Short mmCIF file of N, CA and C in Angstrom, two decimals:
data_model
loop_
_atom_site.label_atom_id
_atom_site.label_comp_id
_atom_site.label_asym_id
_atom_site.label_seq_id
_atom_site.Cartn_x
_atom_site.Cartn_y
_atom_site.Cartn_z
N MET A 1 0.85 -1.15 0.00
CA MET A 1 0.00 0.00 0.00
C MET A 1 0.90 1.23 0.00
N THR A 2 0.55 2.20 -0.81
CA THR A 2 1.31 3.45 -0.82
C THR A 2 0.49 4.53 -0.14
N LEU A 3 1.19 5.42 0.55
CA LEU A 3 0.57 6.53 1.27
C LEU A 3 1.32 7.80 0.90
N ALA A 4 0.58 8.89 0.74
CA ALA A 4 1.24 10.16 0.47
C ALA A 4 0.28 11.29 0.82
N LYS A 5 0.58 12.47 0.33
CA LYS A 5 -0.19 13.68 0.57
C LYS A 5 -0.31 13.98 2.05
N GLY A 6 -1.42 13.63 2.68
CA GLY A 6 -1.71 14.02 4.05
C GLY A 6 -0.76 13.51 5.10
N ILE A 7 -0.04 12.46 4.80
CA ILE A 7 0.83 11.86 5.81
C ILE A 7 1.91 12.83 6.29
N GLY A 8 2.27 13.81 5.47
CA GLY A 8 3.27 14.80 5.86
C GLY A 8 2.69 16.13 6.27
N GLY A 9 1.36 16.21 6.33
CA GLY A 9 0.73 17.47 6.75
C GLY A 9 1.11 18.64 5.86
N GLY A 10 1.29 18.39 4.58
CA GLY A 10 1.69 19.44 3.64
C GLY A 10 3.18 19.40 3.30
N PHE A 11 3.95 18.69 4.06
CA PHE A 11 5.37 18.52 3.77
C PHE A 11 5.53 17.31 2.86
N PRO A 12 6.41 17.37 1.85
CA PRO A 12 6.56 16.24 0.93
C PRO A 12 7.01 14.96 1.64
N LEU A 13 6.13 13.98 1.65
CA LEU A 13 6.42 12.72 2.31
C LEU A 13 5.52 11.64 1.74
N SER A 14 6.07 10.45 1.59
CA SER A 14 5.27 9.30 1.17
C SER A 14 5.76 8.09 1.96
N ALA A 15 4.96 7.03 1.89
CA ALA A 15 5.34 5.80 2.58
C ALA A 15 4.81 4.62 1.78
N MET A 16 5.44 3.49 1.97
CA MET A 16 4.97 2.25 1.37
C MET A 16 4.90 1.21 2.47
N LEU A 17 3.74 0.55 2.55
CA LEU A 17 3.56 -0.51 3.54
C LEU A 17 3.49 -1.84 2.81
N ALA A 18 4.18 -2.85 3.35
CA ALA A 18 4.14 -4.18 2.73
C ALA A 18 4.37 -5.23 3.80
N LYS A 19 3.81 -6.38 3.58
CA LYS A 19 4.13 -7.51 4.44
C LYS A 19 5.59 -7.86 4.21
N GLU A 20 6.25 -8.29 5.24
CA GLU A 20 7.68 -8.60 5.14
C GLU A 20 7.95 -9.60 4.02
N SER A 21 7.08 -10.57 3.84
CA SER A 21 7.30 -11.59 2.80
C SER A 21 7.25 -11.00 1.39
N LEU A 22 6.66 -9.81 1.23
CA LEU A 22 6.56 -9.17 -0.08
C LEU A 22 7.53 -8.01 -0.25
N ASN A 23 8.26 -7.68 0.79
CA ASN A 23 9.17 -6.55 0.76
C ASN A 23 10.39 -6.87 -0.10
N LEU A 24 10.57 -6.11 -1.17
CA LEU A 24 11.70 -6.32 -2.08
C LEU A 24 12.82 -5.32 -1.85
N PHE A 25 12.65 -4.41 -0.91
CA PHE A 25 13.60 -3.33 -0.73
C PHE A 25 14.48 -3.52 0.51
N GLU A 26 15.69 -3.03 0.40
CA GLU A 26 16.61 -2.93 1.52
C GLU A 26 16.65 -1.46 1.94
N PRO A 27 16.95 -1.17 3.21
CA PRO A 27 17.06 0.24 3.61
C PRO A 27 18.01 0.99 2.68
N GLY A 28 17.54 2.13 2.22
CA GLY A 28 18.35 2.98 1.33
C GLY A 28 18.17 2.70 -0.15
N ASP A 29 17.39 1.67 -0.52
CA ASP A 29 17.17 1.35 -1.94
C ASP A 29 16.46 2.48 -2.69
N GLN A 30 15.54 3.13 -2.03
CA GLN A 30 14.74 4.16 -2.68
C GLN A 30 15.16 5.54 -2.18
N GLY A 31 15.20 6.49 -3.09
CA GLY A 31 15.54 7.86 -2.72
C GLY A 31 14.71 8.82 -3.53
N GLY A 32 14.59 10.04 -3.05
CA GLY A 32 13.85 11.06 -3.78
C GLY A 32 13.24 12.09 -2.85
N THR A 33 12.54 13.01 -3.43
CA THR A 33 11.95 14.13 -2.69
C THR A 33 11.02 13.68 -1.58
N TYR A 34 10.26 12.62 -1.82
CA TYR A 34 9.23 12.21 -0.88
C TYR A 34 9.66 11.06 0.03
N THR A 35 10.94 10.83 0.19
CA THR A 35 11.40 9.70 0.99
C THR A 35 11.82 10.12 2.39
N GLY A 36 12.33 9.19 3.13
CA GLY A 36 12.50 9.34 4.57
C GLY A 36 13.68 10.13 5.07
N GLN A 37 13.84 11.35 4.64
CA GLN A 37 14.89 12.18 5.24
C GLN A 37 14.40 12.72 6.58
N PRO A 38 15.28 13.16 7.47
CA PRO A 38 14.91 13.46 8.86
C PRO A 38 13.77 14.46 9.05
N LEU A 39 13.75 15.56 8.30
CA LEU A 39 12.68 16.55 8.47
C LEU A 39 11.33 15.96 8.08
N ALA A 40 11.30 15.20 6.99
CA ALA A 40 10.06 14.55 6.56
C ALA A 40 9.58 13.55 7.61
N MET A 41 10.50 12.81 8.19
CA MET A 41 10.12 11.83 9.21
C MET A 41 9.55 12.52 10.44
N ALA A 42 10.12 13.66 10.83
CA ALA A 42 9.61 14.41 11.97
C ALA A 42 8.20 14.93 11.67
N ALA A 43 8.00 15.43 10.45
CA ALA A 43 6.67 15.92 10.06
C ALA A 43 5.67 14.76 10.06
N GLY A 44 6.05 13.64 9.47
CA GLY A 44 5.16 12.48 9.43
C GLY A 44 4.83 11.96 10.81
N TYR A 45 5.83 11.92 11.69
CA TYR A 45 5.59 11.46 13.06
C TYR A 45 4.60 12.38 13.77
N ALA A 46 4.76 13.69 13.58
CA ALA A 46 3.85 14.65 14.22
C ALA A 46 2.43 14.48 13.69
N VAL A 47 2.27 14.31 12.38
CA VAL A 47 0.95 14.14 11.78
C VAL A 47 0.29 12.87 12.29
N VAL A 48 0.99 11.75 12.21
CA VAL A 48 0.40 10.48 12.63
C VAL A 48 0.10 10.50 14.13
N SER A 49 0.95 11.13 14.93
CA SER A 49 0.69 11.24 16.36
C SER A 49 -0.60 12.00 16.63
N GLU A 50 -0.83 13.08 15.91
CA GLU A 50 -2.07 13.86 16.08
C GLU A 50 -3.29 13.06 15.63
N ILE A 51 -3.17 12.34 14.54
CA ILE A 51 -4.28 11.51 14.05
C ILE A 51 -4.69 10.50 15.12
N ILE A 52 -3.69 9.88 15.75
CA ILE A 52 -3.97 8.89 16.79
C ILE A 52 -4.51 9.57 18.05
N LYS A 53 -3.84 10.62 18.50
CA LYS A 53 -4.23 11.30 19.74
C LYS A 53 -5.65 11.87 19.65
N ARG A 54 -6.01 12.44 18.51
CA ARG A 54 -7.33 13.07 18.35
C ARG A 54 -8.39 12.10 17.83
N LYS A 55 -8.00 10.83 17.68
CA LYS A 55 -8.93 9.78 17.24
C LYS A 55 -9.65 10.19 15.94
N LEU A 56 -8.89 10.67 14.98
CA LEU A 56 -9.48 11.17 13.74
C LEU A 56 -10.04 10.05 12.87
N SER A 57 -9.48 8.86 12.96
CA SER A 57 -10.05 7.74 12.20
C SER A 57 -11.45 7.41 12.71
N GLN A 58 -11.59 7.39 14.02
CA GLN A 58 -12.91 7.12 14.60
C GLN A 58 -13.88 8.23 14.24
N ASN A 59 -13.42 9.48 14.30
CA ASN A 59 -14.29 10.60 13.94
C ASN A 59 -14.72 10.50 12.48
N ALA A 60 -13.81 10.10 11.61
CA ALA A 60 -14.15 9.95 10.19
C ALA A 60 -15.26 8.92 10.01
N GLU A 61 -15.18 7.82 10.72
CA GLU A 61 -16.21 6.79 10.60
C GLU A 61 -17.56 7.30 11.15
N ILE A 62 -17.53 7.90 12.33
CA ILE A 62 -18.77 8.38 12.95
C ILE A 62 -19.41 9.48 12.11
N GLN A 63 -18.63 10.48 11.75
CA GLN A 63 -19.19 11.61 10.99
C GLN A 63 -19.54 11.21 9.56
N GLY A 64 -18.78 10.28 8.99
CA GLY A 64 -19.12 9.78 7.66
C GLY A 64 -20.46 9.07 7.66
N ASN A 65 -20.70 8.24 8.67
CA ASN A 65 -21.99 7.56 8.79
C ASN A 65 -23.11 8.58 8.98
N TYR A 66 -22.85 9.61 9.78
CA TYR A 66 -23.86 10.65 10.01
C TYR A 66 -24.16 11.41 8.72
N THR A 67 -23.12 11.72 7.97
CA THR A 67 -23.30 12.45 6.70
C THR A 67 -24.13 11.63 5.71
N THR A 68 -23.80 10.36 5.56
CA THR A 68 -24.58 9.54 4.61
C THR A 68 -26.02 9.39 5.09
N ALA A 69 -26.24 9.30 6.40
CA ALA A 69 -27.61 9.23 6.91
C ALA A 69 -28.37 10.51 6.59
N ARG A 70 -27.73 11.65 6.77
CA ARG A 70 -28.38 12.93 6.45
C ARG A 70 -28.66 13.04 4.95
N LEU A 71 -27.73 12.58 4.12
CA LEU A 71 -27.97 12.60 2.67
C LEU A 71 -29.14 11.71 2.29
N HIS A 72 -29.26 10.56 2.96
CA HIS A 72 -30.42 9.69 2.70
C HIS A 72 -31.71 10.38 3.11
N GLN A 73 -31.67 11.19 4.18
CA GLN A 73 -32.86 11.91 4.63
C GLN A 73 -33.37 12.88 3.56
N ILE A 74 -32.45 13.57 2.89
CA ILE A 74 -32.87 14.55 1.87
C ILE A 74 -32.86 13.96 0.46
N GLY A 75 -32.27 12.79 0.32
CA GLY A 75 -32.06 12.21 -1.01
C GLY A 75 -33.33 12.03 -1.83
N GLY A 76 -34.37 11.51 -1.22
CA GLY A 76 -35.61 11.28 -1.94
C GLY A 76 -36.23 12.56 -2.44
N ARG A 77 -36.11 13.61 -1.66
CA ARG A 77 -36.69 14.90 -2.05
C ARG A 77 -36.07 15.46 -3.32
N TYR A 78 -34.77 15.21 -3.51
CA TYR A 78 -34.05 15.77 -4.66
C TYR A 78 -33.65 14.72 -5.69
N GLY A 79 -34.05 13.51 -5.51
CA GLY A 79 -33.70 12.45 -6.45
C GLY A 79 -32.24 12.06 -6.41
N LEU A 80 -31.59 12.25 -5.25
CA LEU A 80 -30.18 11.86 -5.12
C LEU A 80 -30.11 10.34 -5.15
N GLU A 81 -29.14 9.83 -5.88
CA GLU A 81 -29.02 8.38 -6.08
C GLU A 81 -27.64 7.90 -5.67
N HIS A 82 -27.52 6.62 -5.42
CA HIS A 82 -26.25 5.93 -5.15
C HIS A 82 -25.40 6.68 -4.12
N ILE A 83 -26.01 7.00 -2.99
CA ILE A 83 -25.27 7.62 -1.89
C ILE A 83 -24.33 6.56 -1.34
N ARG A 84 -23.04 6.88 -1.33
CA ARG A 84 -22.04 5.85 -1.01
C ARG A 84 -20.80 6.50 -0.40
N GLY A 85 -19.97 5.68 0.19
CA GLY A 85 -18.71 6.18 0.71
C GLY A 85 -18.17 5.34 1.82
N LYS A 86 -17.00 5.73 2.26
CA LYS A 86 -16.33 5.09 3.40
C LYS A 86 -15.68 6.22 4.17
N GLY A 87 -15.96 6.26 5.47
CA GLY A 87 -15.43 7.36 6.26
C GLY A 87 -15.96 8.67 5.73
N LEU A 88 -15.08 9.63 5.55
CA LEU A 88 -15.49 10.95 5.09
C LEU A 88 -15.31 11.17 3.59
N LEU A 89 -15.03 10.12 2.85
CA LEU A 89 -15.00 10.22 1.39
C LEU A 89 -16.36 9.70 0.90
N ILE A 90 -17.24 10.63 0.55
CA ILE A 90 -18.64 10.32 0.28
C ILE A 90 -19.02 10.86 -1.09
N ALA A 91 -19.88 10.12 -1.79
CA ALA A 91 -20.35 10.57 -3.10
C ALA A 91 -21.83 10.25 -3.26
N PHE A 92 -22.45 10.96 -4.17
CA PHE A 92 -23.82 10.67 -4.57
C PHE A 92 -24.02 11.18 -5.98
N ASP A 93 -25.06 10.70 -6.62
CA ASP A 93 -25.36 11.11 -7.99
C ASP A 93 -26.61 11.97 -8.03
N LEU A 94 -26.56 13.00 -8.86
CA LEU A 94 -27.70 13.88 -9.09
C LEU A 94 -28.62 13.26 -10.14
N PRO A 95 -29.89 13.63 -10.15
CA PRO A 95 -30.79 13.11 -11.18
C PRO A 95 -30.54 13.71 -12.56
N GLU A 96 -29.83 14.85 -12.58
CA GLU A 96 -29.51 15.56 -13.83
C GLU A 96 -28.02 15.85 -13.87
N ALA A 97 -27.48 16.03 -15.05
CA ALA A 97 -26.05 16.30 -15.23
C ALA A 97 -25.77 17.78 -14.95
N ARG A 98 -25.84 18.16 -13.66
CA ARG A 98 -25.65 19.56 -13.26
C ARG A 98 -24.62 19.69 -12.14
N GLY A 99 -23.66 18.77 -12.12
CA GLY A 99 -22.67 18.78 -11.07
C GLY A 99 -21.84 20.05 -11.01
N ALA A 100 -21.37 20.53 -12.15
CA ALA A 100 -20.54 21.73 -12.17
C ALA A 100 -21.31 22.94 -11.64
N GLU A 101 -22.57 23.01 -11.99
CA GLU A 101 -23.42 24.10 -11.51
C GLU A 101 -23.60 24.01 -10.00
N LEU A 102 -23.83 22.81 -9.48
CA LEU A 102 -23.99 22.64 -8.04
C LEU A 102 -22.71 23.02 -7.31
N VAL A 103 -21.56 22.63 -7.84
CA VAL A 103 -20.28 23.00 -7.23
C VAL A 103 -20.16 24.52 -7.15
N SER A 104 -20.46 25.20 -8.24
CA SER A 104 -20.36 26.66 -8.30
C SER A 104 -21.32 27.34 -7.32
N GLU A 105 -22.54 26.88 -7.28
CA GLU A 105 -23.54 27.48 -6.38
C GLU A 105 -23.22 27.20 -4.92
N CYS A 106 -22.73 26.01 -4.63
CA CYS A 106 -22.35 25.69 -3.25
C CYS A 106 -21.17 26.55 -2.81
N MET A 107 -20.22 26.79 -3.71
CA MET A 107 -19.07 27.62 -3.37
C MET A 107 -19.52 29.02 -2.96
N LYS A 108 -20.55 29.54 -3.62
CA LYS A 108 -21.08 30.87 -3.26
C LYS A 108 -21.62 30.88 -1.84
N GLU A 109 -22.04 29.73 -1.35
CA GLU A 109 -22.57 29.61 0.01
C GLU A 109 -21.50 29.18 1.01
N GLY A 110 -20.25 29.02 0.54
CA GLY A 110 -19.16 28.64 1.42
C GLY A 110 -18.98 27.15 1.62
N VAL A 111 -19.60 26.35 0.74
CA VAL A 111 -19.49 24.89 0.83
C VAL A 111 -18.64 24.40 -0.34
N LEU A 112 -17.52 23.75 -0.04
CA LEU A 112 -16.64 23.24 -1.08
C LEU A 112 -16.96 21.77 -1.33
N ILE A 113 -17.39 21.48 -2.55
CA ILE A 113 -17.66 20.11 -2.98
C ILE A 113 -16.98 19.90 -4.32
N ASN A 114 -17.03 18.69 -4.83
CA ASN A 114 -16.37 18.36 -6.08
C ASN A 114 -17.33 17.57 -6.95
N SER A 115 -17.21 17.74 -8.26
CA SER A 115 -18.02 16.98 -9.20
C SER A 115 -17.10 16.29 -10.20
N PRO A 116 -16.67 15.06 -9.89
CA PRO A 116 -15.74 14.36 -10.78
C PRO A 116 -16.36 13.92 -12.10
N SER A 117 -17.69 13.92 -12.18
CA SER A 117 -18.38 13.67 -13.45
C SER A 117 -19.65 14.50 -13.43
N PRO A 118 -20.31 14.68 -14.56
CA PRO A 118 -21.45 15.61 -14.63
C PRO A 118 -22.59 15.34 -13.64
N ARG A 119 -22.78 14.11 -13.23
CA ARG A 119 -23.87 13.82 -12.29
C ARG A 119 -23.37 13.48 -10.89
N THR A 120 -22.08 13.25 -10.72
CA THR A 120 -21.56 12.78 -9.44
C THR A 120 -21.01 13.92 -8.60
N ILE A 121 -21.39 13.91 -7.33
CA ILE A 121 -20.89 14.88 -6.36
C ILE A 121 -20.07 14.12 -5.32
N ARG A 122 -18.90 14.68 -5.01
CA ARG A 122 -18.02 14.05 -4.02
C ARG A 122 -17.81 15.03 -2.87
N LEU A 123 -17.95 14.51 -1.66
CA LEU A 123 -17.70 15.29 -0.44
C LEU A 123 -16.46 14.74 0.23
N MET A 124 -15.59 15.64 0.68
CA MET A 124 -14.37 15.23 1.38
C MET A 124 -14.09 16.21 2.53
N PRO A 125 -14.95 16.21 3.55
CA PRO A 125 -14.71 17.14 4.65
C PRO A 125 -13.45 16.81 5.42
N ALA A 126 -13.00 17.79 6.17
CA ALA A 126 -11.81 17.61 7.00
C ALA A 126 -12.04 16.53 8.04
N LEU A 127 -10.97 15.88 8.46
CA LEU A 127 -11.06 14.81 9.46
C LEU A 127 -11.58 15.32 10.81
N ILE A 128 -11.52 16.62 11.04
CA ILE A 128 -11.98 17.20 12.30
C ILE A 128 -13.42 17.69 12.22
N VAL A 129 -14.12 17.38 11.14
CA VAL A 129 -15.49 17.85 10.96
C VAL A 129 -16.37 17.40 12.13
N THR A 130 -17.34 18.25 12.49
CA THR A 130 -18.25 17.94 13.58
C THR A 130 -19.66 17.72 13.04
N ARG A 131 -20.51 17.19 13.88
CA ARG A 131 -21.92 17.00 13.53
C ARG A 131 -22.56 18.35 13.16
N GLU A 132 -22.21 19.38 13.89
CA GLU A 132 -22.74 20.72 13.62
C GLU A 132 -22.30 21.20 12.24
N ASP A 133 -21.04 20.94 11.88
CA ASP A 133 -20.55 21.30 10.55
C ASP A 133 -21.36 20.58 9.47
N ILE A 134 -21.63 19.31 9.68
CA ILE A 134 -22.37 18.51 8.70
C ILE A 134 -23.80 19.02 8.58
N ASP A 135 -24.42 19.32 9.71
CA ASP A 135 -25.78 19.86 9.66
C ASP A 135 -25.83 21.17 8.87
N LYS A 136 -24.83 22.03 9.07
CA LYS A 136 -24.78 23.30 8.33
C LYS A 136 -24.57 23.03 6.84
N MET A 137 -23.70 22.08 6.50
CA MET A 137 -23.47 21.74 5.10
C MET A 137 -24.76 21.23 4.46
N ILE A 138 -25.48 20.36 5.14
CA ILE A 138 -26.74 19.83 4.60
C ILE A 138 -27.76 20.95 4.43
N GLU A 139 -27.81 21.85 5.40
CA GLU A 139 -28.72 23.01 5.31
C GLU A 139 -28.40 23.84 4.06
N LEU A 140 -27.13 24.14 3.85
CA LEU A 140 -26.73 24.94 2.69
C LEU A 140 -26.91 24.17 1.39
N LEU A 141 -26.63 22.87 1.40
CA LEU A 141 -26.82 22.05 0.21
C LEU A 141 -28.29 22.05 -0.20
N THR A 142 -29.20 21.89 0.75
CA THR A 142 -30.62 21.89 0.41
C THR A 142 -31.05 23.27 -0.10
N LEU A 143 -30.49 24.32 0.48
CA LEU A 143 -30.78 25.68 0.01
C LEU A 143 -30.38 25.82 -1.46
N VAL A 144 -29.20 25.34 -1.79
CA VAL A 144 -28.71 25.43 -3.17
C VAL A 144 -29.54 24.55 -4.10
N LEU A 145 -29.85 23.33 -3.68
CA LEU A 145 -30.67 22.45 -4.51
C LEU A 145 -32.04 23.07 -4.77
N ASP A 146 -32.60 23.72 -3.76
CA ASP A 146 -33.88 24.42 -3.95
C ASP A 146 -33.73 25.57 -4.96
N LYS A 147 -32.65 26.35 -4.81
CA LYS A 147 -32.40 27.48 -5.72
C LYS A 147 -32.21 27.02 -7.16
N MET A 148 -31.53 25.87 -7.32
CA MET A 148 -31.26 25.36 -8.67
C MET A 148 -32.50 24.70 -9.27
N LEU A 149 -33.54 24.61 -8.47
CA LEU A 149 -34.77 23.97 -8.93
C LEU A 149 -34.53 22.53 -9.35
N ILE A 150 -33.65 21.85 -8.60
CA ILE A 150 -33.53 20.41 -8.80
C ILE A 150 -34.90 19.89 -8.38
N GLU A 151 -35.58 19.30 -9.29
CA GLU A 151 -36.99 18.95 -9.08
C GLU A 151 -37.17 18.02 -7.88
N PRO A 152 -37.72 18.59 -6.79
CA PRO A 152 -37.98 17.70 -5.64
C PRO A 152 -38.99 16.63 -6.02
N LYS A 153 -38.76 15.46 -5.52
CA LYS A 153 -39.70 14.35 -5.76
C LYS A 153 -40.53 14.16 -4.50
N HIS A 154 -41.84 14.12 -4.65
CA HIS A 154 -42.72 14.00 -3.48
C HIS A 154 -43.29 12.61 -3.39
#
């Protein structure tokens, strides 16, 4: 398994995890910008320590489940389909190919979302997100969906 990006908290760092029986590398075999030099290791240690100390993995699971439950609550009203995800990486499909428009309108309300395809919306809140943050996001999302006249289904 390869890990990068967040593991260094913004500092260039990557990691590779493997079972010992599959490990083909000896210490020092790999080198480069994202490898284990001392400053990167200190940054990575600090990041992973905070993740463990603040129980961010558990928060991701709890808040992710809460977010998908809230999306299911409003989903029928707006025809949202295939609500899915793991932890805080969540996606759903719109009934119409208006993802870019939804992203733009949500941004005006201070909600950052992503539309990797015309009908798909992806949510990736911070690992420290709270239930209150999610409730506010759902409130603003419904406001935008109402404004866009995404045809509510009754």
